[in-house]
Short mmCIF file of C-alpha atoms and ligand atoms in Angstrom, two decimals:
data_model
loop_
_atom_site.label_atom_id
_atom_site.label_comp_id
_atom_site.label_asym_id
_atom_site.label_seq_id
_atom_site.Cartn_x
_atom_site.Cartn_y
_atom_site.Cartn_z
CA MET A 115 107.58 48.72 165.15
CA LYS A 116 110.10 49.30 162.37
CA PRO A 117 109.01 51.61 159.56
CA PRO A 118 108.42 50.11 156.12
CA GLU A 119 111.56 50.15 153.98
CA SER A 120 109.90 51.02 150.69
CA LEU A 121 109.40 54.72 151.53
CA SER A 122 111.21 57.06 149.17
CA GLY A 123 113.26 58.53 152.00
CA ILE A 124 113.43 62.28 151.31
CA VAL A 125 113.22 62.93 155.05
CA ARG A 126 115.72 61.37 157.47
CA GLY A 127 114.10 62.50 160.71
CA LEU A 128 112.84 65.45 162.68
CA HIS A 129 115.53 68.16 162.85
CA HIS A 130 113.74 70.56 165.21
CA VAL A 131 110.40 71.95 166.32
CA ALA A 132 110.31 75.76 166.23
CA ILE A 133 108.34 77.86 168.70
CA ALA A 134 107.71 81.56 168.16
CA VAL A 135 108.45 83.83 171.11
CA ARG A 136 108.43 87.61 171.58
CA SER A 137 111.81 87.51 173.33
CA ILE A 138 114.37 84.70 173.34
CA ASP A 139 116.09 86.35 176.30
CA GLU A 140 112.89 86.13 178.35
CA ALA A 141 111.74 82.72 177.09
CA ARG A 142 115.01 80.81 177.38
CA ALA A 143 114.93 80.51 181.21
CA PHE A 144 112.02 78.05 180.99
CA TRP A 145 113.88 75.81 178.56
CA GLU A 146 117.30 76.05 180.19
CA CYS A 147 116.51 76.31 183.91
CA THR A 148 113.14 74.57 184.23
CA LEU A 149 113.59 71.85 181.61
CA GLY A 150 117.37 71.71 181.80
CA MET A 151 117.99 71.88 178.06
CA ARG A 152 121.36 73.01 176.71
CA ALA A 153 121.34 76.16 174.57
CA GLY A 154 123.46 77.04 171.57
CA GLU A 155 124.32 80.60 170.56
CA PRO A 156 121.54 82.90 169.33
CA GLU A 157 121.85 83.83 165.66
CA VAL A 158 120.13 86.48 163.54
CA ILE A 159 119.03 85.38 160.08
CA PRO A 160 118.43 88.74 158.33
CA ASP A 161 117.05 87.05 155.20
CA GLN A 162 114.14 85.61 157.23
CA GLY A 163 113.69 88.52 159.65
CA VAL A 164 114.29 86.30 162.67
CA ARG A 165 116.66 85.61 165.54
CA VAL A 166 116.86 81.97 166.59
CA LEU A 167 118.17 79.91 169.50
CA LEU A 168 118.60 76.14 169.35
CA LEU A 169 118.05 74.13 172.54
CA PHE A 170 119.14 70.52 172.87
CA ALA A 171 117.67 67.59 174.82
CA GLY A 172 119.78 64.60 173.80
CA GLU A 173 119.35 64.30 170.03
CA GLN A 174 116.19 66.42 170.02
CA ARG A 175 116.17 70.13 169.24
CA ILE A 176 113.79 73.00 169.91
CA GLU A 177 114.31 76.25 168.03
CA LEU A 178 113.04 79.46 169.61
CA VAL A 179 112.21 82.02 166.91
CA GLU A 180 111.97 85.72 167.72
CA PRO A 181 111.05 88.51 165.29
CA ALA A 182 114.01 90.59 164.10
CA GLY A 183 113.35 93.77 162.16
CA GLU A 184 110.21 95.73 161.29
CA ASN A 185 108.51 93.35 158.89
CA SER A 186 109.28 89.98 160.41
CA PRO A 187 106.69 87.35 159.43
CA VAL A 188 106.98 86.06 163.01
CA THR A 189 105.42 89.30 164.34
CA ARG A 190 102.17 88.54 162.49
CA PHE A 191 102.31 84.94 163.69
CA LEU A 192 102.65 86.10 167.33
CA GLU A 193 99.76 88.56 166.87
CA ARG A 194 97.58 85.61 165.83
CA GLY A 195 98.46 83.77 169.05
CA GLY A 196 101.95 82.31 168.54
CA GLY A 197 102.87 78.75 169.55
CA VAL A 198 104.47 76.09 167.36
CA HIS A 199 105.80 77.96 164.32
CA HIS A 200 107.17 75.17 162.13
CA LEU A 201 108.51 71.61 162.00
CA ALA A 202 111.88 71.03 160.39
CA TRP A 203 112.96 67.80 158.71
CA SER A 204 116.53 66.60 158.20
CA VAL A 205 117.38 65.86 154.59
CA ASP A 206 120.66 64.83 152.96
CA ASP A 207 120.34 67.26 150.05
CA VAL A 208 117.87 70.17 150.10
CA ALA A 209 118.16 70.87 146.36
CA ASP A 210 117.36 67.25 145.56
CA ALA A 211 114.48 67.20 148.07
CA ILE A 212 112.98 70.34 146.48
CA ARG A 213 113.22 68.76 143.00
CA ARG A 214 111.50 65.60 144.20
CA LEU A 215 108.73 67.47 146.04
CA VAL A 216 108.08 69.82 143.10
CA ALA A 217 107.89 66.75 140.84
CA CYS A 218 105.06 65.55 143.14
CA ASP A 219 103.31 68.96 142.76
CA VAL A 220 104.05 69.94 146.36
CA ARG A 221 103.71 73.71 146.80
CA MET A 222 106.98 75.24 148.04
CA ILE A 223 107.75 78.65 149.54
CA ASP A 224 111.37 78.15 148.46
CA ARG A 225 112.07 76.58 145.10
CA GLU A 226 115.79 77.18 145.62
CA PRO A 227 117.82 76.28 148.75
CA ARG A 228 118.78 79.22 150.96
CA PRO A 229 121.06 79.71 153.96
CA GLY A 230 119.62 78.88 157.40
CA ALA A 231 121.04 79.18 160.91
CA HIS A 232 124.40 77.67 161.93
CA GLY A 233 125.65 77.00 158.41
CA THR A 234 122.65 74.92 157.36
CA THR A 235 120.92 75.01 153.98
CA ILE A 236 117.15 75.15 154.12
CA ALA A 237 113.89 75.46 152.19
CA PHE A 238 110.30 75.91 153.36
CA LEU A 239 107.25 74.01 152.14
CA HIS A 240 104.04 76.00 151.83
CA PRO A 241 101.62 75.30 154.71
CA LYS A 242 98.84 74.80 152.14
CA ALA A 243 100.71 71.64 151.09
CA THR A 244 100.91 70.20 154.60
CA GLY A 245 97.52 70.65 156.25
CA GLY A 246 98.34 74.11 157.56
CA VAL A 247 101.72 73.45 159.20
CA LEU A 248 104.77 75.37 158.03
CA MET A 249 107.56 72.85 157.33
CA GLU A 250 111.26 73.37 156.75
CA LEU A 251 113.84 71.09 155.14
CA VAL A 252 117.30 71.30 156.73
CA GLU A 253 120.59 70.08 155.33
CA ASP A 254 123.30 70.23 157.99
CA GLN A 255 126.74 71.49 157.14
CA ALA A 256 129.00 68.69 155.92
CA GLY A 257 130.60 67.05 158.95
CA ALA A 258 128.22 68.76 161.45
ZN1 ZN B 468 113.63 76.13 161.80
#
């Protein structure tokens, strides 16, 4: 079934699903060897206290997220049981998406775009706005 065309279209599609792990180096074998997914290069994002690894299955992406540094928010998440950490949506323009969501009274963690992994620009919605699920908006680098 085709989706209705009258939707406002902030979100273009699912960019990735992120899973919190204690160690990317230990966890990646399952994704690469068992599931046969292709891995990118790990990248530390100091601003967020995380190290991430993107894995690809066709057009779909999984992001493994590992704590980096003493006060990583992912450490607390893992202590509470871990699992799916956030969903990320592709958008054309993060700044515009933030403006439109704020105009709809959506609670944001980031009211300004910030740098994400691999040259992306991102912003997080507050889980209180989404039924308890942390959500990220991702604008890919131009031409990526
Ligand atoms: Zn993410």
